[in-house]
Amino acid sequence: MGMEQAWLIPAIPAAAAGILILFGKYLPRKGDWLSVLAIGTSFVLFFFVLHDLTDALARGGEFTAVHSGREWVRIGSFNLRIGFQVDQLAAVMLAVVSFISLMVQVYSLGYMKGDKRYGWYFAVQSLFAAAMLTLVLADNFLLLYFAWEGVGLCSFLLIGHYHERRSAAEAAKKAFITTRLGDVGLLIGAILLYRSVGTFDMSTIFDAARSGQIDHAYLTAAVLLILLGAMGKSAQFPFHVWLPDAMEGPTPVSALIHAATMVVAGVYLVARTMPHFQVVDGTLVAVTAVGLITTFMSAAMGLVMTDIKRVVAYSTLNSLGLMFIALGAGSVTVALLYVFTHAFFKALLFLASGSVYHATDELEVTQMGGLAKKMPVTAAVFTLGAMSMAGLVPLAGFWNKDELLLSTFENHNIFVYLAVLVSVLITALYMTRLVLLVFTGKPRNEHVYEHAHEPGPAMKLPLLLLGVLTVFAGFVVFDGVGRLMGLPGGFGEFVFTHEPEVFRINAGVTASSILLVLVGIAGGFYFWGGAAERAKAVGEKMPQVYSLLRNKFYMDDAYQWVIDRVVLVVAGVVSWYDRVIVNDTGVNGTADATRFSGFLLKFHETGLMPNYALLMTVGVVVLAVIAFIVGT
Amino acid sequence: MIRLESFLVLSAILFSLGVYGVLARRHAVLILMSVELMLNAASINMVAFAAYTSPERFTGIIFAIFIITVAAAEVGLALAIVLRIFRNRTTANVDEVHQLKW
C-alpha cells in the first residue's frame, strides 16, 4: 500500500455510498456503521500513503507527484484518465478531509439519531467523502470538475436535508445555483486550457503555461475563469451570499461541508493552479482583492448577527477571505496551513454549536445565556475554538494568523497588512461576543436554559478530539514537531510553492497580532459583558450602520431584485418564445396544418378502385416522360 | 438468332395489355388476370436480359422464379378477397365496390 494505491481512499467511501443508496434500508441501523467504517478505513489508508510520501521525500532529490489511475475514454487523440496524484498539497487535504469526515460522521451518530432520513443522511455523507477525496487527488481538470460538481450535489442534498421546511429548500437551491455560476467558469477555464494544450492533465498544462506555450491573453482568461470557480465554491464576494443560508442544513453538515472541507476546495484549487497565477501578472492581485472584500464584509456582519450558526458561518467567510489573501501573497504554505488548522477549530465551533442546538432546540443567541453552567464541556471546547479563531496564543489559529500576517507584511503593500490587522481585531471582538452571549451572563430564556444538557458520548468524543487538536495542530509549523511525525520538517518545508519556507517569527508582527487579539477580546468583554448594554448603545447610536449590517449590506435583496426583475423577466420572454413560437406554431402548427388539409381532402375520395389505378398509371407515365426529357 | 430487342418489345406489348386490362375491365377476376400479364411481362424482361447480357450468372432467372412464386401467392390471396367480396355483395364488379373511402 503506497502512493500508487491512493485511489482506494476515495473508492472505499464511494462503494459504501453505492451500497447505502441501494440497500441502506435493509441494513441493520440503516447502515450508519458502514459509512463510518468506510471513512475510517480511508483515514487509516491515508497514513500508509503519507508514510510512503515521507519516505520518497526523505530519499531526497527532485520530488514529483506520484500519478496513478487508468485510462477511461480514448477517442482519437482525446484521452480521458481517471487519474490520481499524491503530493504534499494533496496529502494535507487528505488529512483534513478524511479526519474531519470521520469526526463528523461519528458525531452524527448521536446528533442525527431518530431522524426520519437517517440512512439517506449517511449515504450522502459517504458520497460527499468520496467526491471530496477524489477532488483533492485528481490529476486532471476533468476529473477535478466531476468531483467538484459531486461535492456541490452533496452540499445541495445535505443543506436541503429538512426540505419540508421551505427555508431549507430555498437555501439548498440558493447554494447550488450560486456555486454553479462559478462552476461554469471553472469548466470553461478548463476547456480553454484543453483547447490550447490538448490535454486536461494538470502537470502538462502547468509546464506549457510556464514555458509560455499558451497565448498570454488566452491564459489570462482561463486563469480568471478558474478563479471564478474557486470564488463560487469558497463563497468569496460576490458569491458569499449562499454560505450563511447554507446553515439550514444539519449542524454536522455545516461543520464538514461548509467549514472544513468543501468551501476550502476553492482555496485548494487556487493553490493547485498557483503556477498559472504566478505566470499571469495581476491575477494574484485579483485574488487578494476578492479575499479582502470578503474578509471585511463578513467580519462586519459577524458583529451583529444573532444566530449562533450564522455568526460561525460569517467567521468561516472571514477565514476563507484570509486564505485568499494568503494565496494572493503567492504563499501556498500559509494558505494550506490556514486550511489545516482552520478545519479543526471551525469544525469544533460548529459541532459545539450543534450540541447547543441539539440540547436546546434554539439557535438565537438572544434566547441563550448562562449555558456554561449546564454544559461545561461544550462551553469549554466552544471557547477554545472561538479563541483559536480569534488567534489567541498558542492555539492553532494563532500560528496561521501569524504566518499570514508575516507573509502579507513581506509580499503585499502596507495597506493590505493593516487591513488584515484590523480584521484580526474584529474577529477577536465578535468571537468573544458570541462566547459571552451564549455561555455567560443570566439566562435570557428560562425554558431554553432548563433544557440545556451535555451531549452523549458519540457527540462528546469528536468534540474532545477536535478540542485537543485545536490546541496542538498549530505546532506543526515547528521543525521539531514535523520531524517527530516523520515529515522532513515543519509545515513550511512540507508544503511550499517553490522552495521550503522556514518558520520565522518577526517580533514586531507577532507582538502587534497578540496585542490586537487581546484588545479585541477585552473589547468584547467591554461591549458585550454583563447584559451587553454598551453594545446596544453603540447600535442605537448608529442605526444606519446597524441595519446595513443586519441586512447583509442589502446584497441578498439586490440579488433578489435582479432575479425578480431581470432574470425572471428575460426567462419569461424566452419561455414564451419557446412555448408559443417554437412549440405551438412551429412544431404543433405544422402537424395541425397537415392534419387539417388531410381532413379537407379526404372528402374528394371516390372509393372506386379503377380511378385510383388510372391515376396511378397516368402518374407513372407522366413521371416517365419527365424523366425521359430531363434525362436527355 | 433472335435479337434482345424483340423480347423487350414482346414484354412491352404484354405489359401494356396488362395495364389496359387493369384499367378497362370491371370484373375483379379479369383485373387479376391482367395483373398476372404484367408480372409475366416483367419475368420475360428478366430472363431475356439474363440470357443475353450475363449467361454465366443466374440472377435474372432466379428473379423470374421468385416472381412466379410471389405471383402464385398473390393470386391465392387476391382470389380469396374477391371471393369474400362476392359472398358479401353478390357482385365482383369493381365499380359497385366503392366503400374504400372516408
Short mmCIF file of C-alpha atoms in Angstrom, two decimals, chain A residues 254-443:
data_model
loop_
_atom_site.label_atom_id
_atom_site.label_comp_id
_atom_site.label_asym_id
_atom_site.label_seq_id
_atom_site.Cartn_x
_atom_site.Cartn_y
_atom_site.Cartn_z
CA SER A 254 -22.21 22.74 8.27
CA ALA A 255 -19.12 21.61 10.16
CA LEU A 256 -17.97 19.24 7.45
CA ILE A 257 -19.01 20.82 4.18
CA HIS A 258 -19.47 24.48 4.93
CA ALA A 259 -16.49 24.98 7.21
CA ALA A 260 -13.74 22.42 6.95
CA THR A 261 -13.77 20.78 3.53
CA MET A 262 -15.95 21.79 0.58
CA VAL A 263 -15.63 25.54 0.98
CA VAL A 264 -11.84 25.25 1.09
CA ALA A 265 -11.95 23.44 -2.27
CA GLY A 266 -11.65 26.88 -3.88
CA VAL A 267 -8.53 27.61 -1.85
CA TYR A 268 -7.18 24.21 -2.83
CA LEU A 269 -7.92 24.89 -6.49
CA VAL A 270 -6.08 28.21 -6.47
CA ALA A 271 -3.18 26.61 -4.56
CA ARG A 272 -3.11 23.74 -7.06
CA THR A 273 -3.16 26.07 -10.06
CA MET A 274 -0.74 28.52 -8.45
CA PRO A 275 1.75 28.09 -11.36
CA HIS A 276 -0.86 29.74 -13.60
CA PHE A 277 -1.48 32.60 -11.23
CA GLN A 278 2.23 33.26 -11.00
CA VAL A 279 2.66 33.33 -14.75
CA VAL A 280 -0.08 35.88 -15.34
CA ASP A 281 0.59 39.23 -13.70
CA GLY A 282 -2.27 40.80 -11.84
CA THR A 283 -4.29 37.69 -11.17
CA LEU A 284 -2.84 37.41 -7.68
CA VAL A 285 -3.93 40.99 -7.07
CA ALA A 286 -7.44 39.95 -8.04
CA VAL A 287 -7.24 37.05 -5.58
CA THR A 288 -6.12 39.43 -2.84
CA ALA A 289 -8.83 41.96 -3.61
CA VAL A 290 -11.54 39.32 -3.51
CA GLY A 291 -10.18 37.98 -0.23
CA LEU A 292 -10.02 41.45 1.33
CA ILE A 293 -13.59 42.37 0.43
CA THR A 294 -14.87 39.03 1.69
CA THR A 295 -12.91 39.31 4.93
CA PHE A 296 -14.22 42.74 5.73
CA MET A 297 -17.84 42.28 4.80
CA SER A 298 -18.08 39.02 6.72
CA ALA A 299 -16.25 40.32 9.79
CA ALA A 300 -18.58 43.33 9.95
CA MET A 301 -21.68 41.18 9.55
CA GLY A 302 -20.42 38.72 12.17
CA LEU A 303 -20.58 41.54 14.72
CA VAL A 304 -24.35 41.93 14.56
CA MET A 305 -25.83 38.53 13.65
CA THR A 306 -27.74 36.78 16.43
CA ASP A 307 -27.98 33.24 15.05
CA ILE A 308 -25.15 31.21 16.60
CA LYS A 309 -24.53 29.13 13.49
CA ARG A 310 -24.64 32.17 11.23
CA VAL A 311 -22.05 34.01 13.30
CA VAL A 312 -19.79 30.97 12.96
CA ALA A 313 -20.59 30.91 9.23
CA TYR A 314 -19.53 34.56 8.90
CA SER A 315 -16.33 33.71 10.73
CA THR A 316 -15.82 30.96 8.13
CA LEU A 317 -16.25 33.52 5.35
CA ASN A 318 -13.79 35.70 7.21
CA SER A 319 -11.24 32.86 7.33
CA LEU A 320 -11.80 31.97 3.67
CA GLY A 321 -11.14 35.59 2.76
CA LEU A 322 -7.90 35.48 4.74
CA MET A 323 -6.89 32.28 2.95
CA PHE A 324 -7.41 34.07 -0.36
CA ILE A 325 -5.27 36.94 0.87
CA ALA A 326 -2.57 34.39 1.71
CA LEU A 327 -2.88 32.93 -1.78
CA GLY A 328 -2.73 36.45 -3.16
CA ALA A 329 0.63 36.79 -1.47
CA GLY A 330 1.67 33.75 -3.52
CA SER A 331 2.12 31.62 -0.43
CA VAL A 332 0.67 28.15 -0.74
CA THR A 333 2.25 27.27 2.60
CA VAL A 334 0.30 29.86 4.56
CA ALA A 335 -2.98 29.15 2.77
CA LEU A 336 -2.70 25.41 3.37
CA LEU A 337 -1.62 25.90 6.97
CA TYR A 338 -4.72 28.01 7.37
CA VAL A 339 -6.87 25.31 5.73
CA PHE A 340 -5.32 22.70 8.01
CA THR A 341 -5.75 24.43 11.36
CA HIS A 342 -8.99 26.17 10.40
CA ALA A 343 -10.57 22.78 9.68
CA PHE A 344 -10.05 21.67 13.27
CA PHE A 345 -11.19 24.71 15.16
CA LYS A 346 -14.02 25.59 12.80
CA ALA A 347 -15.39 22.07 12.81
CA LEU A 348 -15.11 22.24 16.58
CA LEU A 349 -17.04 25.51 16.70
CA PHE A 350 -19.80 24.10 14.52
CA LEU A 351 -20.06 20.81 16.34
CA ALA A 352 -20.14 22.63 19.68
CA SER A 353 -22.89 24.96 18.47
CA GLY A 354 -24.60 21.82 17.16
CA SER A 355 -24.64 20.33 20.62
CA VAL A 356 -26.11 23.58 21.96
CA TYR A 357 -28.84 23.35 19.34
CA HIS A 358 -29.33 19.64 19.94
CA ALA A 359 -29.92 20.26 23.64
CA THR A 360 -31.96 23.46 23.48
CA ASP A 361 -33.56 23.48 20.02
CA GLU A 362 -32.59 27.12 19.84
CA LEU A 363 -30.18 28.96 17.55
CA GLU A 364 -30.88 32.57 18.54
CA VAL A 365 -28.25 33.85 20.94
CA THR A 366 -30.82 36.31 22.24
CA GLN A 367 -32.58 33.34 23.82
CA MET A 368 -29.44 31.86 25.36
CA GLY A 369 -27.06 32.98 28.07
CA GLY A 370 -25.51 31.28 31.08
CA LEU A 371 -25.35 27.92 29.34
CA ALA A 372 -21.81 27.26 30.63
CA LYS A 373 -23.27 26.06 33.90
CA LYS A 374 -25.44 23.44 32.21
CA MET A 375 -22.99 22.24 29.56
CA PRO A 376 -19.43 22.93 30.77
CA VAL A 377 -17.65 20.65 28.29
CA THR A 378 -19.42 22.20 25.30
CA ALA A 379 -18.75 25.66 26.67
CA ALA A 380 -15.07 24.86 27.20
CA VAL A 381 -14.46 23.47 23.71
CA PHE A 382 -16.53 26.24 22.10
CA THR A 383 -14.49 28.85 23.91
CA LEU A 384 -11.35 27.06 22.83
CA GLY A 385 -12.49 27.11 19.20
CA ALA A 386 -13.56 30.73 19.40
CA MET A 387 -10.27 31.82 20.92
CA SER A 388 -8.39 29.84 18.28
CA MET A 389 -10.45 31.61 15.62
CA ALA A 390 -9.61 34.90 17.29
CA GLY A 391 -5.94 33.89 17.13
CA LEU A 392 -5.02 33.70 20.80
CA VAL A 393 -1.53 32.43 21.59
CA PRO A 394 -0.73 29.45 21.49
CA LEU A 395 -3.86 27.90 19.97
CA ALA A 396 -3.88 26.60 16.39
CA GLY A 397 -5.41 29.75 14.97
CA PHE A 398 -2.58 31.90 16.27
CA TRP A 399 0.11 30.25 14.17
CA ASN A 400 -1.63 30.56 10.85
CA LYS A 401 -2.70 34.14 11.58
CA ASP A 402 0.87 34.97 12.45
CA GLU A 403 2.23 33.34 9.31
CA LEU A 404 -0.42 35.12 7.26
CA LEU A 405 0.47 38.49 8.75
CA LEU A 406 4.14 37.88 8.12
CA SER A 407 3.58 36.86 4.54
CA THR A 408 1.29 39.83 3.81
CA PHE A 409 3.77 42.11 5.55
CA GLU A 410 6.51 40.92 3.22
CA ASN A 411 4.63 40.37 -0.03
CA HIS A 412 1.81 42.91 -0.07
CA ASN A 413 1.77 46.63 0.37
CA ILE A 414 1.23 48.08 3.80
CA PHE A 415 -2.46 48.72 3.18
CA VAL A 416 -3.24 45.02 2.90
CA TYR A 417 -1.22 44.31 6.01
CA LEU A 418 -3.06 46.94 8.04
CA ALA A 419 -6.38 45.67 6.70
CA VAL A 420 -5.58 42.16 7.89
CA LEU A 421 -4.60 43.56 11.29
CA VAL A 422 -7.96 45.31 11.56
CA SER A 423 -9.72 42.08 10.64
CA VAL A 424 -7.79 40.32 13.43
CA LEU A 425 -9.23 42.85 15.85
CA ILE A 426 -12.80 42.46 14.58
CA THR A 427 -12.56 38.67 14.63
CA ALA A 428 -11.46 38.70 18.26
CA LEU A 429 -14.34 41.08 19.03
CA TYR A 430 -17.14 39.02 17.56
CA MET A 431 -15.84 35.63 18.68
CA THR A 432 -15.67 36.96 22.24
CA ARG A 433 -19.15 38.38 21.81
CA LEU A 434 -20.51 35.01 20.73
CA VAL A 435 -18.97 33.16 23.69
CA LEU A 436 -20.22 35.78 26.14
CA LEU A 437 -23.76 35.87 24.75
CA VAL A 438 -24.20 32.11 24.64
CA PHE A 439 -22.42 30.82 27.69
CA THR A 440 -22.20 33.60 30.26
CA GLY A 441 -24.45 36.09 31.94
CA LYS A 442 -28.02 35.47 33.02
CA PRO A 443 -30.22 33.04 31.11
#
